[in-house]
Amino acid sequence: GTRTKSADVERADSGIGQMPARKWRNRASETLSSLQAWEAHRPCTDCGERDLPVETDVQNCNQRRADLCEKCRKRRTERKESVLEFVNTEASYGEDLRIIKEEFYLPMQAAGLLSQEQLQGIFSNIQELIDLNENFLEILQEEIDQAFDQGDNDLMTVCIGEIFLEFVNMLPAFQTYCLQQSSSVNMLNALEKEKELLRIFLNVSQNDNTALRRMNLRSFLMAPLQRVTKYPLLLSRIIKATTEYHPDHSSLREAKSRIESHLEHINMKTKQEGNTWTLRSFRQDSKKKREVINIEMRETALKTVGWLREETRFVMEGSLQLAQPPDGQWVKKGSKTLKFQNMQVLLLVNIKRVSESSLESAEPGPVKDAVLVLIRDKNNGKFHLLREPLRLSNCIVSSDPDCDDTFELIEIRREAFVFRDSDRARTHHWFRQIRRYSRELGSWKKRRNALPNIMISTPHTRP
């Protein structure tokens, strides 16, 4: 009997009677089962899907749910492979450049086989390409190493697009090399016929120098052309495996469009010079009827604003219709009364790199400036600016509910413009982007107490 008593006392002391204890136990098991139910339906960290595979942890014989659905896991693997392919092929391209210099250029120079002028004619700006490749590769390798060090085995933190844009000055260097390619090869052929010692050196190198993999100098000199045409393909693969929420997604697309523009430009130039070869391989993508961004327009825009190439981002570009309304007329009568003309419009932003001294940080810094460059359609084969660029820090951008196919941009104390795209959704996209930068940079905020609408006829003042 005493045992029961002490148990009763204990129970009384703990303050939990028999009924509440049972209730509490039930609630605990309910909580547990609802946690298990939640665990069973926890969404995939990449796409939010809820039916995830169950993994068996072999060591502890525990079953636990995966964090990723099968599709996303596969996509991450593909992304990692594509990123590594990009970096590894950049490394082997660098190796080929080193061979051109160490096994051909320097021995030919040391033996006095060719004059400095002839060497320059054949090897063009190969040293510039070597330096660029070394710096580019160093940053890429650092990013990969850092990701692995931080336990990011899928390389999700590696932003190839952003790094590529930091090194966008590689593209003019490739252009110089590609455009000189025909004359380099012609010169090499002529000199080989003429100089017996050169012929012997090139034959012996190809047959006996194991570093050359039995390839001749001509094959190596093609390396930069092959590399530059491979970039769009490699970037496409990474884009395909990168979810659009990934911070690098838009930079990857921008990088791809930049390189494609350059390839178009190089092809156009080679045709003008009467050469028969073109850089073909990047056209594999053109089935998607991609817009060819005219690189000449970008060059015109860059020259006009005078910014550094590596600190410039092209946010949007394309044709827009533009009208200049007589004061307030647009507001009263809508866009039907306006005379629109077609324009090429580029939205450029100037980004200050965080680290000035080097490329330590691939982080873009804050936006320093944003402009709209307005270019008339081509006349006599040349682009002409409509006027000097519109600085968005000095503009107010507004849309009117009654004219939702247009938006207005007012340059403070100067002119007003009404813009529209033939596609309404794109008009809205342009509006949002331009408004974003004008708000971010607007110097008028300080003066006008952030009330830009004082200057804009509001809808309810309308008859």
Short mmCIF file of C-alpha atoms in Angstrom, two decimals:
data_model
loop_
_atom_site.label_atom_id
_atom_site.label_comp_id
_atom_site.label_asym_id
_atom_site.label_seq_id
_atom_site.Cartn_x
_atom_site.Cartn_y
_atom_site.Cartn_z
CA GLY A 1 0.00 0.00 0.00
CA THR A 2 2.85 2.42 0.79
CA ARG A 3 4.18 2.19 -2.80
CA THR A 4 0.84 3.38 -4.20
CA LYS A 5 0.79 6.25 -1.74
CA SER A 6 4.21 7.55 -2.67
CA ALA A 7 3.25 7.31 -6.34
CA ASP A 8 0.09 9.33 -5.56
CA VAL A 9 2.12 11.92 -3.71
CA GLU A 10 4.56 12.17 -6.59
CA ARG A 11 1.76 12.63 -9.08
CA ALA A 12 0.11 15.28 -6.91
CA ASP A 13 3.40 17.07 -6.48
CA SER A 14 4.09 17.14 -10.22
CA GLY A 15 0.72 18.82 -10.68
CA ILE A 16 -0.35 16.52 -13.50
CA GLY A 17 -3.44 14.45 -12.83
CA GLN A 18 -4.15 11.25 -14.75
CA MET A 19 -6.49 12.88 -17.30
CA PRO A 20 -4.25 15.84 -18.19
CA ALA A 21 -1.26 13.50 -18.49
CA ARG A 22 -3.07 11.39 -21.07
CA LYS A 23 -4.16 14.51 -22.93
CA TRP A 24 -0.61 15.85 -22.94
CA ARG A 25 0.71 12.52 -24.24
CA ASN A 26 -1.90 12.57 -27.02
CA ARG A 27 -1.01 16.14 -27.92
CA ALA A 28 2.70 15.26 -28.03
CA SER A 29 2.07 12.37 -30.38
CA GLU A 30 -0.23 14.58 -32.53
CA THR A 31 2.53 17.22 -32.72
CA LEU A 32 5.03 14.55 -33.66
CA SER A 33 2.82 13.14 -36.40
CA SER A 34 2.07 16.63 -37.77
CA LEU A 35 5.83 17.36 -37.80
CA GLN A 36 6.36 14.09 -39.65
CA ALA A 37 3.56 15.04 -42.07
CA TRP A 38 5.21 18.43 -42.63
CA GLU A 39 8.57 16.73 -43.08
CA ALA A 40 6.96 14.43 -45.63
CA HIS A 41 5.66 17.43 -47.58
CA ARG A 42 8.50 19.87 -47.09
CA PRO A 43 9.04 21.59 -50.42
CA CYS A 44 12.11 21.14 -52.62
CA THR A 45 14.57 23.93 -51.81
CA ASP A 46 15.06 24.76 -55.51
CA CYS A 47 11.61 24.61 -57.09
CA GLY A 48 9.07 24.28 -54.27
CA GLU A 49 7.66 20.92 -55.41
CA ARG A 50 6.47 18.71 -52.53
CA ASP A 51 6.84 15.09 -53.61
CA LEU A 52 10.45 14.39 -52.78
CA PRO A 53 12.23 11.05 -52.84
CA VAL A 54 13.10 9.33 -49.55
CA GLU A 55 16.80 8.65 -49.06
CA THR A 56 18.21 5.84 -46.94
CA ASP A 57 21.23 6.81 -44.93
CA VAL A 58 23.30 3.64 -45.23
CA GLN A 59 25.56 4.22 -42.21
CA ASN A 60 22.74 4.86 -39.73
CA CYS A 61 20.03 2.92 -41.58
CA ASN A 62 17.81 5.99 -41.19
CA GLN A 63 15.34 7.02 -43.82
CA ARG A 64 15.24 10.76 -44.40
CA ARG A 65 13.72 12.93 -47.06
CA ALA A 66 15.89 14.58 -49.64
CA ASP A 67 15.95 18.39 -49.78
CA LEU A 68 15.72 18.38 -53.58
CA CYS A 69 13.29 16.78 -55.98
CA GLU A 70 14.73 14.45 -58.61
CA LYS A 71 14.46 17.08 -61.40
CA CYS A 72 16.32 19.76 -59.40
CA ARG A 73 18.97 17.35 -58.26
CA LYS A 74 19.59 16.40 -61.87
CA ARG A 75 19.63 20.06 -62.85
CA ARG A 76 22.19 20.89 -60.14
CA THR A 77 24.42 18.06 -61.36
CA GLU A 78 24.11 19.34 -64.94
CA ARG A 79 24.89 22.89 -63.78
CA LYS A 80 27.96 21.76 -61.88
CA GLU A 81 29.19 19.78 -64.91
CA SER A 82 28.60 22.77 -67.23
CA VAL A 83 30.42 25.17 -64.87
CA LEU A 84 33.38 22.79 -64.60
CA GLU A 85 33.38 22.26 -68.37
CA PHE A 86 33.55 26.05 -68.83
CA VAL A 87 36.52 26.37 -66.45
CA ASN A 88 38.39 23.24 -67.64
CA THR A 89 38.10 24.18 -71.31
CA GLU A 90 39.30 27.71 -70.47
CA ALA A 91 42.34 26.08 -68.82
CA SER A 92 43.13 23.88 -71.82
CA TYR A 93 42.68 26.86 -74.17
CA GLY A 94 45.23 28.69 -71.97
CA GLU A 95 47.57 25.73 -72.33
CA ASP A 96 47.35 26.01 -76.14
CA LEU A 97 48.13 29.74 -75.96
CA ARG A 98 51.17 28.95 -73.80
CA ILE A 99 52.35 26.40 -76.40
CA ILE A 100 52.06 29.02 -79.17
CA LYS A 101 54.32 31.34 -77.18
CA GLU A 102 56.79 28.86 -75.60
CA GLU A 103 57.15 26.32 -78.41
CA PHE A 104 56.82 28.54 -81.49
CA TYR A 105 57.09 32.30 -80.93
CA LEU A 106 60.04 32.40 -78.49
CA PRO A 107 62.24 29.74 -80.25
CA MET A 108 61.59 31.41 -83.65
CA GLN A 109 62.51 34.77 -82.14
CA ALA A 110 65.64 33.41 -80.37
CA ALA A 111 66.89 31.64 -83.52
CA GLY A 112 66.27 34.77 -85.60
CA LEU A 113 64.13 32.76 -88.05
CA LEU A 114 61.84 35.77 -88.61
CA SER A 115 62.04 39.52 -88.06
CA GLN A 116 60.05 41.12 -85.22
CA GLU A 117 57.65 42.56 -87.81
CA GLN A 118 57.04 39.12 -89.36
CA LEU A 119 56.51 37.56 -85.91
CA GLN A 120 54.01 40.32 -85.11
CA GLY A 121 52.25 39.65 -88.41
CA ILE A 122 51.82 35.93 -87.67
CA PHE A 123 51.21 35.96 -83.92
CA SER A 124 49.16 39.17 -83.77
CA ASN A 125 48.06 40.13 -80.20
CA ILE A 126 48.64 36.66 -78.74
CA GLN A 127 50.33 38.10 -75.62
CA GLU A 128 47.21 40.15 -74.81
CA LEU A 129 45.08 36.99 -75.10
CA ILE A 130 47.51 35.11 -72.82
CA ASP A 131 47.32 37.81 -70.11
CA LEU A 132 43.51 37.95 -70.29
CA ASN A 133 43.19 34.17 -70.13
CA GLU A 134 45.51 33.96 -67.10
CA ASN A 135 43.57 36.60 -65.14
CA PHE A 136 40.18 35.18 -66.14
CA LEU A 137 41.22 31.65 -65.23
CA GLU A 138 42.67 32.74 -61.89
CA ILE A 139 39.36 34.32 -60.83
CA LEU A 140 37.37 31.30 -62.09
CA GLN A 141 39.60 28.84 -60.20
CA GLU A 142 39.39 30.94 -57.02
CA GLU A 143 35.59 30.92 -57.19
CA ILE A 144 35.51 27.14 -57.65
CA ASP A 145 37.99 26.54 -54.80
CA GLN A 146 36.11 28.88 -52.49
CA ALA A 147 32.81 27.13 -53.23
CA PHE A 148 34.31 23.73 -52.40
CA ASP A 149 35.97 25.12 -49.25
CA GLN A 150 32.61 26.43 -48.05
CA GLY A 151 30.97 23.05 -48.58
CA ASP A 152 29.09 24.16 -51.71
CA ASN A 153 29.70 20.94 -53.63
CA ASP A 154 27.11 21.81 -56.29
CA LEU A 155 28.95 25.09 -57.07
CA MET A 156 25.69 27.02 -56.69
CA THR A 157 27.61 30.08 -55.43
CA VAL A 158 29.81 30.25 -58.55
CA CYS A 159 28.58 33.05 -60.84
CA ILE A 160 30.19 32.51 -64.24
CA GLY A 161 28.00 35.16 -65.90
CA GLU A 162 29.05 37.88 -63.47
CA ILE A 163 32.75 36.98 -63.83
CA PHE A 164 32.44 36.91 -67.63
CA LEU A 165 30.97 40.42 -67.59
CA GLU A 166 33.88 41.60 -65.46
CA PHE A 167 36.20 40.37 -68.24
CA VAL A 168 34.12 41.71 -71.11
CA ASN A 169 37.22 43.54 -72.41
CA MET A 170 38.41 40.12 -73.63
CA LEU A 171 36.00 40.48 -76.53
CA PRO A 172 37.72 43.38 -78.35
CA ALA A 173 41.01 41.47 -77.94
CA PHE A 174 39.47 38.39 -79.59
CA GLN A 175 38.08 40.65 -82.32
CA THR A 176 41.56 42.06 -83.09
CA TYR A 177 42.94 38.53 -83.33
CA CYS A 178 40.10 37.11 -85.47
CA LEU A 179 40.19 39.99 -87.94
CA GLN A 180 43.93 39.50 -88.46
CA GLN A 181 43.61 35.75 -88.88
CA SER A 182 43.50 35.59 -92.70
CA SER A 183 46.54 37.83 -93.20
CA SER A 184 48.45 35.87 -90.49
CA VAL A 185 47.87 32.56 -92.26
CA ASN A 186 48.71 34.05 -95.68
CA MET A 187 51.92 35.48 -94.28
CA LEU A 188 52.88 32.17 -92.65
CA ASN A 189 52.26 30.30 -95.94
CA ALA A 190 54.37 32.77 -97.93
CA LEU A 191 57.26 32.73 -95.43
CA GLU A 192 57.24 28.94 -95.20
CA LYS A 193 57.68 28.68 -98.99
CA GLU A 194 60.44 31.26 -98.90
CA LYS A 195 62.50 30.24 -95.83
CA GLU A 196 63.94 26.73 -95.64
CA LEU A 197 65.02 27.02 -91.99
CA LEU A 198 61.48 27.98 -90.97
CA ARG A 199 60.12 24.97 -92.89
CA ILE A 200 62.57 22.61 -91.14
CA PHE A 201 61.82 24.07 -87.69
CA LEU A 202 58.03 23.69 -88.16
CA ASN A 203 58.36 20.08 -89.46
CA VAL A 204 60.68 18.98 -86.68
CA SER A 205 58.47 20.63 -84.05
CA GLN A 206 55.35 18.87 -85.31
CA ASN A 207 56.97 15.44 -85.51
CA ASP A 208 59.32 15.44 -82.50
CA ASN A 209 57.94 17.88 -79.93
CA THR A 210 55.56 15.81 -77.77
CA ALA A 211 53.96 18.95 -76.26
CA LEU A 212 52.42 19.66 -79.68
CA ARG A 213 50.38 16.42 -79.89
CA ARG A 214 51.52 16.16 -83.55
CA MET A 215 49.61 19.35 -84.41
CA ASN A 216 51.10 22.06 -86.62
CA LEU A 217 51.39 25.78 -85.91
CA ARG A 218 48.33 26.59 -88.05
CA SER A 219 46.12 24.39 -85.85
CA PHE A 220 47.33 26.15 -82.70
CA LEU A 221 46.78 29.58 -84.22
CA MET A 222 43.11 28.65 -84.64
CA ALA A 223 42.69 28.20 -80.84
CA PRO A 224 41.41 31.74 -80.09
CA LEU A 225 38.82 31.52 -82.90
CA GLN A 226 37.61 28.16 -81.65
CA ARG A 227 37.47 29.46 -78.08
CA VAL A 228 35.51 32.61 -78.78
CA THR A 229 32.89 30.70 -80.80
CA LYS A 230 32.55 28.12 -78.02
CA TYR A 231 31.53 30.67 -75.33
CA PRO A 232 27.85 31.04 -76.36
CA LEU A 233 27.45 27.27 -76.40
CA LEU A 234 29.06 26.80 -72.97
CA LEU A 235 27.03 29.68 -71.50
CA SER A 236 23.82 28.24 -73.00
CA ARG A 237 24.45 24.97 -71.20
CA ILE A 238 24.91 26.74 -67.87
CA ILE A 239 21.80 28.90 -68.47
CA LYS A 240 19.74 25.81 -69.24
CA ALA A 241 20.71 24.25 -65.92
CA THR A 242 20.35 27.46 -63.86
CA THR A 243 16.98 28.28 -62.32
CA GLU A 244 15.77 31.79 -63.11
CA TYR A 245 15.79 32.69 -59.39
CA HIS A 246 19.55 32.17 -59.27
CA PRO A 247 21.42 35.47 -58.76
CA ASP A 248 23.60 34.77 -61.82
CA HIS A 249 20.76 34.03 -64.25
CA SER A 250 20.46 37.52 -65.78
CA SER A 251 24.26 37.99 -65.92
CA LEU A 252 24.60 34.70 -67.80
CA ARG A 253 22.05 35.84 -70.38
CA GLU A 254 23.74 39.24 -70.68
CA ALA A 255 27.15 37.56 -71.10
CA LYS A 256 25.77 35.32 -73.84
CA SER A 257 24.17 38.23 -75.68
CA ARG A 258 27.40 40.27 -75.44
CA ILE A 259 29.51 37.50 -76.95
CA GLU A 260 26.95 36.82 -79.69
CA SER A 261 26.90 40.51 -80.62
CA HIS A 262 30.67 40.46 -80.93
CA LEU A 263 30.63 37.37 -83.12
CA GLU A 264 28.03 39.02 -85.38
CA HIS A 265 30.20 42.12 -85.52
CA ILE A 266 33.35 40.14 -86.40
CA ASN A 267 31.44 38.33 -89.17
CA MET A 268 30.19 41.63 -90.54
CA LYS A 269 33.70 43.09 -90.53
CA THR A 270 35.26 40.05 -92.24
CA LYS A 271 32.63 40.25 -94.99
CA GLN A 272 33.41 43.94 -95.45
CA GLU A 273 37.08 43.07 -95.84
CA GLY A 274 36.18 40.54 -98.53
CA ASN A 275 37.18 37.46 -96.53
CA THR A 276 35.31 34.25 -97.12
CA TRP A 277 35.50 32.73 -93.62
CA THR A 278 32.97 33.46 -90.90
CA LEU A 279 32.65 32.36 -87.28
CA ARG A 280 29.87 29.86 -87.70
CA SER A 281 29.61 27.65 -84.69
CA PHE A 282 27.71 30.10 -82.50
CA ARG A 283 24.80 30.12 -84.92
CA GLN A 284 23.54 26.84 -83.47
CA ASP A 285 21.37 29.02 -81.29
CA SER A 286 19.90 31.20 -83.97
CA LYS A 287 17.01 28.78 -84.58
CA LYS A 288 15.32 30.40 -81.61
CA LYS A 289 15.14 33.51 -83.76
CA ARG A 290 17.18 35.35 -81.19
CA GLU A 291 17.46 39.07 -81.54
CA VAL A 292 20.82 40.05 -82.91
CA ILE A 293 21.81 43.01 -80.84
CA ASN A 294 23.67 45.38 -83.01
CA ILE A 295 27.06 45.80 -81.53
CA GLU A 296 27.61 49.03 -83.44
CA MET A 297 24.77 50.59 -81.46
CA ARG A 298 26.39 49.52 -78.21
CA GLU A 299 29.72 50.91 -79.33
CA THR A 300 28.02 54.21 -80.30
CA ALA A 301 26.27 54.33 -76.92
CA LEU A 302 29.50 53.60 -75.01
CA LYS A 303 31.41 56.24 -76.93
CA THR A 304 28.66 58.77 -76.25
CA VAL A 305 28.51 58.25 -72.49
CA GLY A 306 32.28 57.75 -72.17
CA TRP A 307 32.08 55.06 -69.48
CA LEU A 308 34.54 52.22 -69.02
CA ARG A 309 33.39 49.09 -70.80
CA GLU A 310 33.83 46.88 -67.75
CA GLU A 311 31.76 49.23 -65.58
CA THR A 312 28.85 49.34 -68.03
CA ARG A 313 25.82 47.07 -68.08
CA PHE A 314 23.27 47.13 -70.89
CA VAL A 315 20.02 46.58 -69.02
CA MET A 316 17.59 46.80 -71.96
CA GLU A 317 17.75 47.65 -75.63
CA GLY A 318 15.49 47.52 -78.62
CA SER A 319 13.22 49.62 -80.78
CA LEU A 320 10.66 51.89 -79.14
CA GLN A 321 8.30 54.45 -80.58
CA LEU A 322 8.80 57.95 -79.29
CA ALA A 323 6.72 61.12 -79.45
CA GLN A 324 7.23 64.59 -78.01
CA PRO A 325 3.84 65.93 -76.96
CA PRO A 326 2.99 69.62 -76.97
CA ASP A 327 2.48 70.63 -73.32
CA GLY A 328 -0.10 68.42 -71.67
CA GLN A 329 -1.81 67.50 -74.97
CA TRP A 330 -1.03 63.83 -74.53
CA VAL A 331 -2.76 63.77 -71.16
CA LYS A 332 -5.98 65.29 -72.51
CA LYS A 333 -6.32 63.40 -75.77
CA GLY A 334 -4.42 60.15 -75.25
CA SER A 335 -1.75 58.78 -77.54
CA LYS A 336 -3.91 58.77 -80.69
CA THR A 337 -3.10 62.40 -81.40
CA LEU A 338 0.66 61.93 -81.12
CA LYS A 339 3.10 61.47 -83.97
CA PHE A 340 5.40 58.58 -83.10
CA GLN A 341 8.75 57.84 -84.72
CA ASN A 342 10.76 54.62 -84.42
CA MET A 343 13.92 54.78 -82.32
CA GLN A 344 16.55 52.40 -81.06
CA VAL A 345 16.72 52.86 -77.29
CA LEU A 346 19.43 51.52 -74.96
CA LEU A 347 19.21 51.63 -71.17
CA LEU A 348 22.76 51.64 -69.75
CA VAL A 349 23.81 51.66 -66.14
CA ASN A 350 27.24 52.50 -64.79
CA ILE A 351 28.30 50.19 -61.98
CA LYS A 352 31.20 51.06 -59.73
CA ARG A 353 33.22 47.94 -59.00
CA VAL A 354 33.49 47.36 -55.27
CA SER A 355 37.19 46.63 -55.33
CA GLU A 356 39.07 49.22 -57.36
CA SER A 357 42.56 47.77 -57.25
CA SER A 358 41.84 44.30 -58.58
CA LEU A 359 39.08 41.94 -59.53
CA GLU A 360 39.00 40.38 -56.08
CA SER A 361 35.31 40.89 -55.85
CA ALA A 362 33.02 39.81 -58.64
CA GLU A 363 30.30 41.67 -56.71
CA PRO A 364 29.06 44.60 -58.78
CA GLY A 365 28.97 47.76 -56.72
CA PRO A 366 26.16 50.27 -56.49
CA VAL A 367 24.73 51.88 -59.62
CA LYS A 368 26.41 55.26 -60.10
CA ASP A 369 24.52 56.44 -63.12
CA ALA A 370 21.86 55.34 -65.60
CA VAL A 371 21.07 56.81 -69.01
CA LEU A 372 18.79 56.27 -71.97
CA VAL A 373 20.56 56.57 -75.30
CA LEU A 374 18.21 57.34 -78.21
CA ILE A 375 19.50 56.37 -81.64
CA ARG A 376 17.75 57.05 -84.93
CA ASP A 377 17.38 54.14 -87.34
CA LYS A 378 20.36 53.79 -89.67
CA ASN A 379 20.89 56.45 -92.27
CA ASN A 380 23.63 56.07 -94.92
CA GLY A 381 24.88 53.02 -93.02
CA LYS A 382 25.58 55.08 -89.86
CA PHE A 383 23.78 55.46 -86.56
CA HIS A 384 22.97 58.96 -85.36
CA LEU A 385 21.99 60.05 -81.89
CA LEU A 386 18.67 61.82 -81.59
CA ARG A 387 20.06 64.01 -78.80
CA GLU A 388 22.50 63.66 -75.92
CA PRO A 389 21.63 60.79 -73.54
CA LEU A 390 18.84 61.25 -71.00
CA ARG A 391 20.25 61.02 -67.46
CA LEU A 392 17.66 59.13 -65.44
CA SER A 393 18.76 60.82 -62.20
CA ASN A 394 17.25 63.96 -63.69
CA CYS A 395 14.03 62.45 -65.04
CA ILE A 396 10.59 61.59 -63.75
CA VAL A 397 8.87 58.57 -65.27
CA SER A 398 5.13 58.08 -65.01
CA SER A 399 2.36 56.13 -66.65
CA ASP A 400 -1.26 57.16 -66.99
CA PRO A 401 -4.08 54.71 -66.23
CA ASP A 402 -6.06 55.97 -69.24
CA CYS A 403 -3.20 55.37 -71.69
CA ASP A 404 -1.74 52.10 -70.52
CA ASP A 405 0.04 51.41 -73.81
CA THR A 406 2.46 54.31 -73.26
CA PHE A 407 4.53 55.93 -70.52
CA GLU A 408 5.94 59.42 -70.12
CA LEU A 409 9.44 60.54 -69.25
CA ILE A 410 9.93 64.17 -68.20
CA GLU A 411 13.41 65.60 -68.09
CA ILE A 412 13.27 68.17 -65.31
CA ARG A 413 13.12 71.74 -66.66
CA ARG A 414 13.55 70.47 -70.19
CA GLU A 415 11.58 68.14 -72.47
CA ALA A 416 8.93 65.49 -72.17
CA PHE A 417 8.83 62.24 -74.15
CA VAL A 418 6.14 59.61 -74.55
CA PHE A 419 7.35 56.07 -75.28
CA ARG A 420 5.66 52.86 -76.33
CA ASP A 421 6.60 49.43 -77.64
CA SER A 422 4.47 47.65 -80.23
CA ASP A 423 3.97 45.00 -77.53
CA ARG A 424 2.12 46.27 -74.45
CA ALA A 425 3.84 43.86 -72.02
CA ARG A 426 7.24 45.06 -73.23
CA THR A 427 6.11 48.68 -72.85
CA HIS A 428 5.36 47.91 -69.19
CA HIS A 429 8.70 46.17 -68.77
CA TRP A 430 10.57 49.19 -70.18
CA PHE A 431 8.54 51.48 -67.90
CA ARG A 432 9.33 49.47 -64.76
CA GLN A 433 13.06 49.29 -65.50
CA ILE A 434 13.43 52.99 -66.38
CA ARG A 435 11.32 54.09 -63.41
CA ARG A 436 13.39 51.89 -61.09
CA TYR A 437 16.66 53.62 -61.98
CA SER A 438 15.18 57.12 -62.05
CA ARG A 439 13.86 56.54 -58.52
CA GLU A 440 17.09 54.99 -57.31
CA LEU A 441 19.22 57.85 -58.60
CA GLY A 442 16.76 60.75 -58.64
CA SER A 443 18.39 63.94 -57.43
CA TRP A 444 14.96 65.61 -57.49
CA LYS A 445 13.91 63.50 -54.47
CA LYS A 446 15.93 65.73 -52.18
CA ARG A 447 14.46 68.91 -53.64
CA ARG A 448 10.90 67.84 -54.17
CA ASN A 449 10.48 65.88 -50.99
CA ALA A 450 9.92 62.74 -53.04
CA LEU A 451 6.77 64.11 -54.63
CA PRO A 452 7.46 64.04 -58.35
CA ASN A 453 3.77 64.21 -59.20
CA ILE A 454 3.64 67.94 -58.61
CA MET A 455 4.99 68.19 -62.11
CA ILE A 456 2.63 65.74 -63.74
CA SER A 457 -0.99 66.37 -64.70
CA THR A 458 -2.90 63.90 -62.59
CA PRO A 459 -5.79 61.89 -64.09
CA HIS A 460 -8.51 63.51 -61.96
CA THR A 461 -7.78 67.04 -63.22
CA ARG A 462 -8.95 65.85 -66.59
CA PRO A 463 -12.32 66.95 -68.02
#
